[in-house]
Every structure is written in C-alpha cells, then in structure tokens.
Short mmCIF file of C-alpha atoms in Angstrom, two decimals:
data_model
loop_
_atom_site.label_atom_id
_atom_site.label_comp_id
_atom_site.label_asym_id
_atom_site.label_seq_id
_atom_site.Cartn_x
_atom_site.Cartn_y
_atom_site.Cartn_z
CA UNK A 97 0.00 -0.37 0.09
CA UNK A 98 2.67 2.67 0.79
CA UNK A 99 4.79 1.76 -2.74
CA UNK A 100 1.52 2.24 -4.76
CA UNK A 101 1.15 5.49 -3.04
CA UNK A 102 4.04 7.14 -2.21
CA UNK A 103 4.12 8.91 -5.24
CA UNK A 104 1.00 10.85 -3.95
CA UNK A 105 1.66 10.58 -0.80
CA UNK A 106 5.24 12.61 -1.54
CA UNK A 107 3.45 15.46 -3.78
CA UNK A 108 0.52 15.99 -1.09
CA UNK A 109 3.79 16.87 1.93
CA UNK A 110 5.75 18.79 -0.89
CA UNK A 111 2.20 21.13 -1.55
CA UNK A 112 1.68 21.09 2.30
CA UNK A 113 5.27 22.11 3.01
CA UNK A 114 5.39 24.43 -0.06
CA UNK A 115 7.13 27.63 2.30
CA UNK A 116 9.88 24.84 3.71
CA UNK A 117 11.26 24.54 -0.62
CA UNK A 118 10.48 28.06 -1.39
CA UNK A 119 13.15 29.28 -0.04
CA UNK A 120 15.49 26.68 -1.04
CA UNK A 121 13.53 26.47 -4.88
CA UNK A 122 14.08 30.71 -4.58
CA UNK A 123 18.18 30.01 -4.29
CA UNK A 124 18.92 27.07 -6.04
CA UNK A 125 17.48 28.36 -8.90
CA UNK A 126 19.69 31.67 -9.04
CA UNK A 127 22.37 29.47 -8.97
CA UNK A 128 21.92 27.61 -11.83
CA UNK A 129 21.35 30.93 -13.69
CA UNK A 130 24.10 32.77 -12.95
CA UNK A 131 26.19 30.29 -13.77
CA UNK A 132 24.45 28.90 -17.18
CA UNK A 133 24.53 32.60 -18.08
CA UNK A 134 27.77 32.73 -17.51
CA UNK A 135 28.62 29.60 -19.38
CA UNK A 136 26.32 30.74 -22.88
CA UNK A 137 27.66 34.02 -22.78
CA UNK A 138 31.52 32.41 -22.61
CA UNK A 139 30.22 29.59 -25.33
CA UNK A 140 28.47 31.99 -27.45
CA UNK A 141 31.91 33.24 -28.05
CA UNK A 142 33.66 31.18 -28.12
CA UNK A 143 32.45 29.12 -30.80
CA UNK A 144 32.07 32.30 -33.12
CA UNK A 145 35.62 33.12 -32.64
CA UNK A 146 36.71 29.58 -33.22
CA UNK A 147 34.36 28.46 -36.81
CA UNK A 148 36.36 32.21 -37.08
CA UNK A 149 39.55 30.39 -37.47
CA UNK A 150 38.92 27.34 -39.07
CA UNK A 151 38.98 29.63 -42.21
CA UNK A 152 42.26 31.77 -41.29
CA UNK A 153 45.33 31.22 -42.81
CA UNK A 154 47.66 27.76 -41.43
CA UNK A 155 50.59 30.70 -39.99
CA UNK A 156 49.37 33.92 -38.81
CA UNK A 157 53.61 35.54 -38.56
CA UNK A 158 53.56 39.51 -36.31
CA UNK A 159 57.06 41.40 -35.62
CA UNK A 160 57.47 42.84 -32.39
CA UNK A 161 59.94 45.14 -31.06
CA UNK A 162 60.87 46.43 -27.42
CA UNK A 163 57.15 44.68 -26.72
CA UNK A 164 55.02 45.91 -28.99
CA UNK A 165 53.80 45.48 -32.91
CA UNK A 166 55.96 46.26 -35.18
CA UNK A 167 56.26 46.04 -39.00
CA UNK A 168 57.46 42.98 -40.91
CA UNK A 169 59.08 43.84 -44.45
CA UNK A 170 59.08 42.23 -48.08
CA UNK A 171 62.34 41.00 -47.09
CA UNK A 172 60.79 39.22 -44.60
CA UNK A 173 58.12 37.82 -46.94
CA UNK A 174 60.33 36.64 -49.70
CA UNK A 175 62.93 35.27 -46.67
CA UNK A 176 58.89 32.34 -45.33
CA UNK A 177 58.33 31.87 -49.22
CA UNK A 178 61.46 30.51 -49.61
CA UNK A 179 61.15 27.71 -47.03
CA UNK A 180 60.89 24.14 -47.70
CA UNK A 181 56.44 23.70 -47.49
CA UNK A 182 55.87 27.16 -47.94
CA UNK A 183 53.07 27.47 -50.95
CA UNK A 184 52.19 31.14 -50.71
CA UNK A 185 52.82 34.23 -47.71
CA UNK A 186 50.37 36.94 -48.50
CA UNK A 187 51.34 40.24 -46.74
CA UNK A 188 48.48 41.52 -44.52
CA UNK A 189 47.85 45.66 -43.57
CA UNK A 190 45.20 46.13 -40.58
CA UNK A 191 45.77 47.95 -36.50
CA UNK A 192 43.26 50.63 -35.02
CA UNK A 193 42.05 54.03 -34.89
CA UNK A 194 40.89 55.98 -32.91
CA UNK A 195 37.69 57.45 -32.44
CA UNK A 196 38.45 60.16 -30.18
CA UNK A 197 35.42 61.81 -29.62
CA UNK A 198 33.20 58.41 -29.39
CA UNK A 199 36.70 57.36 -26.78
CA UNK A 200 36.74 53.66 -28.95
CA UNK A 201 38.96 52.17 -31.03
CA UNK A 202 38.48 50.76 -34.30
CA UNK A 203 39.65 47.94 -36.26
CA UNK A 204 40.93 48.71 -39.80
CA UNK A 205 41.69 45.45 -42.24
CA UNK A 206 42.61 46.07 -45.42
CA UNK A 207 40.07 44.81 -48.22
CA UNK A 208 40.46 44.70 -51.95
CA UNK A 209 36.94 44.30 -53.38
CA UNK A 210 36.69 47.81 -52.00
CA UNK A 211 37.44 51.06 -53.93
CA UNK A 212 39.31 53.91 -52.83
CA UNK A 213 36.20 55.81 -51.15
CA UNK A 214 34.38 53.17 -50.12
CA UNK A 215 34.91 51.03 -46.75
CA UNK A 216 32.28 48.23 -44.46
CA UNK A 217 31.54 48.26 -41.11
CA UNK A 218 30.76 46.48 -38.37
CA UNK A 219 27.50 47.14 -36.21
CA UNK A 220 29.41 48.14 -33.16
CA UNK A 221 31.28 50.98 -35.89
CA UNK A 222 28.15 52.14 -37.10
CA UNK A 223 26.46 53.09 -33.78
CA UNK A 224 29.08 54.52 -32.38
CA UNK A 225 29.52 57.13 -36.18
CA UNK A 226 26.01 57.21 -35.98
CA UNK A 227 26.73 59.33 -32.48
CA UNK A 228 27.97 61.52 -33.55
CA UNK A 229 26.18 61.85 -37.06
CA UNK A 230 28.35 60.01 -39.54
CA UNK A 231 25.43 58.75 -41.25
CA UNK A 232 27.15 58.36 -44.68
CA UNK A 233 30.58 59.05 -44.26
CA UNK A 234 33.37 59.52 -42.14
CA UNK A 235 36.77 61.37 -41.57
CA UNK A 236 39.74 60.10 -41.06
CA UNK A 237 42.81 62.36 -40.70
CA UNK A 238 46.46 60.40 -40.75
CA UNK A 239 49.86 62.05 -41.06
CA UNK A 240 48.99 62.34 -45.06
CA UNK A 241 46.17 64.87 -44.46
CA UNK A 242 42.31 63.71 -44.17
CA UNK A 243 40.49 61.07 -45.80
CA UNK A 244 37.13 60.46 -46.36
CA UNK A 245 35.03 57.85 -47.32
CA UNK A 246 31.41 56.41 -47.64
CA UNK A 247 29.25 54.70 -45.71
CA UNK A 248 29.41 51.36 -47.83
CA UNK A 249 27.18 48.40 -46.01
CA UNK A 250 27.20 47.46 -42.62
CA UNK A 251 28.43 43.71 -41.96
CA UNK A 252 25.94 40.65 -41.14
CA UNK A 253 24.89 40.97 -37.34
CA UNK A 254 25.29 36.72 -37.31
CA UNK A 255 29.15 37.38 -37.52
CA UNK A 256 29.13 40.38 -35.39
CA UNK A 257 31.34 39.38 -33.28
CA UNK A 258 34.02 38.93 -35.10
CA UNK A 259 33.57 42.40 -37.21
CA UNK A 260 31.84 44.69 -34.37
CA UNK A 261 34.41 46.99 -33.92
CA UNK A 262 35.89 46.83 -37.87
CA UNK A 263 36.18 48.69 -40.72
CA UNK A 264 37.03 47.31 -44.27
CA UNK A 265 38.93 49.61 -46.64
CA UNK A 266 40.96 49.41 -49.60
CA UNK A 267 44.40 48.25 -48.62
CA UNK A 268 45.80 52.18 -50.09
CA UNK A 269 43.19 53.73 -47.67
CA UNK A 270 44.77 51.37 -44.45
CA UNK A 271 48.37 51.83 -45.17
CA UNK A 272 47.39 55.41 -45.68
CA UNK A 273 45.76 56.24 -42.31
CA UNK A 274 47.67 53.76 -40.06
CA UNK A 275 51.57 54.88 -42.29
CA UNK A 276 52.31 51.68 -43.43
CA UNK A 277 54.13 52.50 -46.77
CA UNK A 278 53.64 49.40 -49.84
CA UNK A 279 56.27 47.06 -48.81
CA UNK A 280 55.35 47.21 -45.13
CA UNK A 281 52.51 44.91 -43.54
CA UNK A 282 51.30 43.92 -40.55
CA UNK A 283 51.80 40.54 -40.27
CA UNK A 284 51.95 37.76 -42.89
CA UNK A 285 50.10 35.32 -43.18
CA UNK A 286 51.33 31.89 -44.45
CA UNK A 287 49.85 29.05 -46.47
CA UNK A 288 50.93 25.19 -45.81
CA UNK A 289 49.12 22.53 -47.92
CA UNK A 290 50.41 19.71 -45.15
CA UNK A 291 48.84 19.96 -42.14
CA UNK A 292 51.68 18.02 -40.85
CA UNK A 293 54.21 20.11 -41.48
CA UNK A 294 52.58 23.02 -39.76
CA UNK A 295 54.58 22.64 -36.86
CA UNK A 296 57.95 22.36 -37.71
CA UNK A 297 57.41 25.01 -40.35
CA UNK A 298 56.67 27.42 -37.22
CA UNK A 299 59.37 26.40 -35.56
CA UNK A 300 60.87 26.84 -38.67
CA UNK A 301 60.17 30.71 -39.01
CA UNK A 302 60.86 31.91 -35.27
CA UNK A 303 64.55 30.65 -35.94
CA UNK A 304 65.00 32.59 -39.27
CA UNK A 305 63.52 35.91 -37.93
CA UNK A 306 64.15 35.81 -33.88
CA UNK A 307 61.83 38.65 -33.17
CA UNK A 308 58.64 38.08 -34.73
CA UNK A 309 55.75 35.84 -33.31
CA UNK A 310 54.57 33.20 -36.12
CA UNK A 311 51.23 30.87 -34.11
CA UNK A 312 49.48 28.30 -36.29
CA UNK A 313 45.67 27.85 -37.04
CA UNK A 314 45.73 24.55 -34.15
CA UNK A 315 46.97 27.74 -31.74
CA UNK A 316 44.78 30.09 -32.80
CA UNK A 317 41.67 27.33 -32.23
CA UNK A 318 43.42 27.06 -28.62
CA UNK A 319 43.15 30.28 -27.23
CA UNK A 320 40.15 31.05 -28.43
CA UNK A 321 38.71 27.72 -26.64
CA UNK A 322 39.98 28.81 -22.89
CA UNK A 323 39.85 32.09 -23.41
CA UNK A 324 36.47 33.37 -22.21
CA UNK A 325 36.09 30.02 -19.12
CA UNK A 326 37.48 32.23 -17.16
CA UNK A 327 37.50 36.04 -16.81
CA UNK A 328 39.54 38.27 -14.76
CA UNK A 329 38.84 38.28 -11.10
CA UNK A 330 35.16 39.32 -12.17
CA UNK A 331 33.94 35.50 -13.15
CA UNK A 332 35.58 34.76 -9.31
CA UNK A 333 33.94 37.11 -7.87
CA UNK A 334 30.56 35.94 -8.95
CA UNK A 335 31.61 31.99 -8.86
CA UNK A 336 32.34 33.02 -5.10
CA UNK A 337 28.52 34.06 -4.84
CA UNK A 338 26.93 31.08 -6.23
CA UNK A 339 29.24 29.05 -3.90
CA UNK A 340 28.15 30.80 -0.85
CA UNK A 341 24.85 31.33 -2.06
CA UNK A 342 24.86 27.03 -2.49
CA UNK A 343 26.10 26.52 1.15
CA UNK A 344 23.36 28.71 2.06
CA UNK A 345 21.55 26.11 0.09
CA UNK A 346 22.96 22.79 1.93
CA UNK A 347 22.36 24.52 4.97
CA UNK A 348 18.65 25.64 4.87
CA UNK A 349 18.08 21.47 3.64
CA UNK A 350 20.38 20.03 6.61
CA UNK A 351 17.74 22.53 8.81
CA UNK A 352 14.76 21.44 6.97
CA UNK A 353 16.27 17.15 7.55
CA UNK A 354 17.06 18.35 11.42
CA UNK A 355 13.71 20.85 12.19
CA UNK A 356 10.72 20.27 12.33
CA UNK A 357 10.32 17.00 9.94
CA UNK A 358 12.77 14.86 12.29
CA UNK A 359 8.89 14.69 14.27
CA UNK A 360 7.65 13.36 10.98
CA UNK A 361 9.92 11.02 9.83
CA UNK A 362 9.41 9.35 13.83
CA UNK A 363 6.05 9.43 13.26
CA UNK A 364 6.20 7.37 9.54
CA UNK A 365 8.11 4.95 11.50
CA UNK A 366 6.10 4.94 13.78
CA UNK A 367 3.11 3.52 11.67
CA UNK A 368 4.98 1.36 9.57
CA UNK A 369 6.45 3.31 7.05
CA UNK A 370 10.14 1.29 6.57
CA UNK A 371 13.57 3.38 6.41
CA UNK A 372 13.18 2.90 2.78
CA UNK A 373 10.23 4.29 2.15
CA UNK A 374 11.09 7.47 3.69
CA UNK A 375 14.46 7.67 1.63
CA UNK A 376 12.27 7.75 -1.06
CA UNK A 377 9.64 9.83 -0.17
CA UNK A 378 12.14 12.58 0.91
CA UNK A 379 14.06 11.69 -2.52
CA UNK A 380 11.29 11.78 -4.84
CA UNK A 381 10.00 15.82 -2.28
CA UNK A 382 13.12 16.79 -3.05
CA UNK A 383 14.13 15.71 -6.75
CA UNK A 384 10.70 17.72 -7.70
CA UNK A 385 11.90 20.89 -6.40
CA UNK A 386 15.68 20.40 -7.86
CA UNK A 387 14.84 20.22 -11.28
CA UNK A 388 12.32 22.40 -11.34
CA UNK A 389 14.37 24.66 -10.49
CA UNK A 390 17.89 23.42 -12.46
CA UNK A 391 14.91 23.87 -15.71
CA UNK A 392 13.56 26.96 -14.88
CA UNK A 393 16.85 28.44 -14.12
CA UNK A 394 18.88 27.45 -17.89
CA UNK A 395 15.92 28.44 -18.77
CA UNK A 396 16.16 32.18 -17.07
CA UNK A 397 19.51 31.90 -18.03
CA UNK A 398 18.66 31.56 -21.95
CA UNK A 399 15.95 33.91 -22.14
CA UNK A 400 18.25 36.34 -20.61
CA UNK A 401 21.38 35.81 -22.74
CA UNK A 402 20.12 35.12 -25.91
CA UNK A 403 16.95 37.06 -26.06
CA UNK A 404 17.67 39.70 -24.02
CA UNK A 405 21.09 39.63 -25.41
CA UNK A 406 23.08 39.37 -21.34
CA UNK A 407 22.54 43.21 -20.11
CA UNK A 408 25.82 44.05 -17.11
CA UNK A 409 27.44 40.40 -17.95
CA UNK A 410 27.75 41.02 -21.34
CA UNK A 411 30.35 44.06 -20.44
CA UNK A 412 32.69 41.20 -18.18
CA UNK A 413 33.33 39.67 -21.44
CA UNK A 414 33.11 42.22 -24.33
CA UNK A 415 34.63 45.17 -22.46
CA UNK A 416 34.37 47.26 -25.00
CA UNK A 417 31.68 50.49 -25.32
CA UNK A 418 31.21 48.30 -29.79
CA UNK A 419 30.51 45.03 -27.64
CA UNK A 420 26.98 46.86 -26.92
CA UNK A 421 25.35 45.78 -30.16
CA UNK A 422 26.50 42.36 -30.61
CA UNK A 423 24.56 39.13 -30.29
CA UNK A 424 25.37 36.38 -28.68
CA UNK A 425 24.69 33.18 -31.59
CA UNK A 426 22.44 30.46 -29.43
CA UNK A 427 24.96 27.88 -28.08
CA UNK A 428 23.89 25.45 -25.93
CA UNK A 429 26.80 22.89 -24.43
CA UNK A 430 24.72 20.09 -22.94
CA UNK A 431 28.03 18.67 -21.80
CA UNK A 432 28.56 21.76 -19.40
CA UNK A 433 24.97 21.21 -18.19
CA UNK A 434 25.68 18.26 -17.35
CA UNK A 435 28.53 19.06 -15.23
CA UNK A 436 26.76 21.75 -13.99
CA UNK A 437 23.58 19.85 -12.84
CA UNK A 438 25.82 16.76 -11.81
CA UNK A 439 27.95 19.22 -8.90
CA UNK A 440 24.33 20.58 -8.29
CA UNK A 441 21.63 18.20 -8.04
CA UNK A 442 23.50 15.31 -6.78
CA UNK A 443 24.59 17.45 -3.13
CA UNK A 444 21.03 19.15 -3.45
CA UNK A 445 19.81 15.62 -2.98
CA UNK A 446 22.71 14.27 -1.32
CA UNK A 447 22.21 16.89 2.06
CA UNK A 448 19.12 16.38 2.63
CA UNK A 449 18.61 12.28 2.12
CA UNK A 450 21.86 11.12 4.21
CA UNK A 451 20.00 13.35 7.62
CA UNK A 452 16.41 11.69 6.87
CA UNK A 453 18.55 8.28 6.37
CA UNK A 454 19.82 9.50 9.67
CA UNK A 455 17.06 10.67 11.44
CA UNK A 456 15.14 7.52 10.62
CA UNK A 457 17.47 4.57 11.91
CA UNK A 458 17.60 6.35 15.12
CA UNK A 459 16.07 5.81 18.08
CA UNK A 460 11.97 7.03 17.47
CA UNK A 461 10.87 7.21 20.37
CA UNK A 462 12.75 9.94 21.97
CA UNK A 463 11.72 12.41 18.74
CA UNK A 464 8.07 11.52 19.14
CA UNK A 465 7.95 12.56 22.52
#
C-alpha cells in the first residue's frame, strides 16, 4: 500500500510544506541561472571565434619590437616564402584607429574588393559613428591629411562578434591611415599545404626571424577555446557568490531535515513506514524541487543571454563600448550543463537524503516525545 501511494503522498507533503521548500527553490534557481548565463555567454563568443579561425591562414606571423607590434618588410615575406613546404605568403595590413569623440578603437582591415572611396563597417562602428552624426561617410585623419570614405554597407549581424568593431577598406587607405609603406605589412599569412608540416615550419619561421611571433591555426583555435572560461576577478566574484549561495542552500536543506521534519520522520516510522520508504519519500520531494529549479534556472539564463542579450554580464566578457551591439549566437553546450547538473543537483539531494536516513535509523521514541 505504501508503494502504491508513495508518490501521491510525497506530492501532498510537498504542497503542504511549500513554504519550507520555497527558499531552497529560489536560491537553487538563482545559482543555476547565474552559472548557466556565464556558460552561455562564453560558449557563444568562443564558438564564433573558433569557427572563424577554421577559415584563417595556416600560420600568422607578427613582428614585435620592445614588446610592441612592429612592421614586417617585403624581405621578411620573401625569406619565409623560400622555406620548403610553404606554398604562399601573403602580406596583410591592419591596425587600430582611435575615434576620440566616442573614445573607442576601430579595427581597420584591408579589403581589396572595395574602392578607394568606400568602406564596410561593423554594427558597433555604425552606432558609434551615428552618435556623432556620421551617417553616410566618415573622416579619417592621418599624417597625409584627411581621408573621407563613404559607408557602403554594414556587416551581417551573424558575424558581429568578429566584425562588430571592424572597418573594411581598400589596402591603400589602410596604409595611408596607419602610416605603412607599400612594402610594409602588419602581419604575414602563411599557407602550408601539408597540415603535418605546420608545426615544423612555425619553428623554422621563429628561428629565421627571431623577433617574430608565429602562431599556427591550431594554436589560435586552442586559445579561443580557453579564452572565455574565466574572465579575471569579476568572474571569480560571480563564482564565489554562487558558492556562498549554495552553502546557504545546503545549510537550509540540513535544517529542514533536522528541524520539524525529524518528528515527521519519527511518526512515519512508528506507523509502519520502512526506512527505504522514508528515503524514497524525501527523494521524490526534493527531486521535484531540484529538477524544477534546475530547468527553470537554465531557461531563465537562456532567455537572459540569447533573447535579452545579457545586459550587465556582457560587459564582463566584451568590455568595449562597441560590445553593446553584439548579438550572441545561441550555443548550448550539453556537456557543461550536465556537469553543472551533477555538481549541483546531486549535492542538493544528498544533503537531505543522508540526514533523513540518519534520523530514520535512530531511536524513534525520543523524537516522537
């Protein structure tokens, strides 16, 4: 009879004691929502960056001098092109232009498909320019004078994490604004037909040009995968907030077991409930609470990040004023959600079931009195 009505009785007790479980439900939902939101934001950014790196060059070569980026010459390009296993080396020019009125940096990238009087901008760049009434054109100032470019189009929002702060323009304009000569480059893009030779050629490039930094495609992808797992001290603050809240939650769970519920368990034992029935009863009650809170927390985090675009939290990961116009691509890592489930729901249940079991196997006469 106990088995037949156990679930029904557990649900009745859950509604009867809903005030006791409401605090645990609220705290647990908060913890899951906050951690899930962080995971969703980091996964969305990292996924877009990793996907973009797949279509990049096999090796990217950059020069440094006194710890800062420095120009590469045509001689550098030719010396790398002469290495065995290298099929092509393309010189690229890019850099940053400071828009002082808005106090933001624009990322300038060369695009030979554009004319000398045109540019294509990211969504964040467009908003920054519009704030100062640059609706159709923008004036760049360089050592050669003023360069006025017409805004041809805005980059697609599907790639705005990558192109949000970018301005694409003709290579000649990039060189003029950044002060590069015709035979100078900001980076070299190396193509290696045989993937197994990329590592060896990367080492050869560094040995050939000791001041350069050569980064393979695999290294770029690996750095992107780990870049947004942790974001400095602010992420750690969020983490500790969750841990403190979780400890409060577990303390509340123990209090529920050892408080009035101790007498309840004793009465159930005295009328014939077996220990396994009491454990099953507590398991059903708290499983409903834990699962409901977990699913609600994940749903709230999904809505917060991908529907409302993570206000406040996005600044931790993007940091720039231009980051306000970034739209996150919906990415859900089921493996990380499973780990979050294991390390939250299981301890939640354990801190009720274990105390309940200890009470159930103890002497019931004292608890009943």
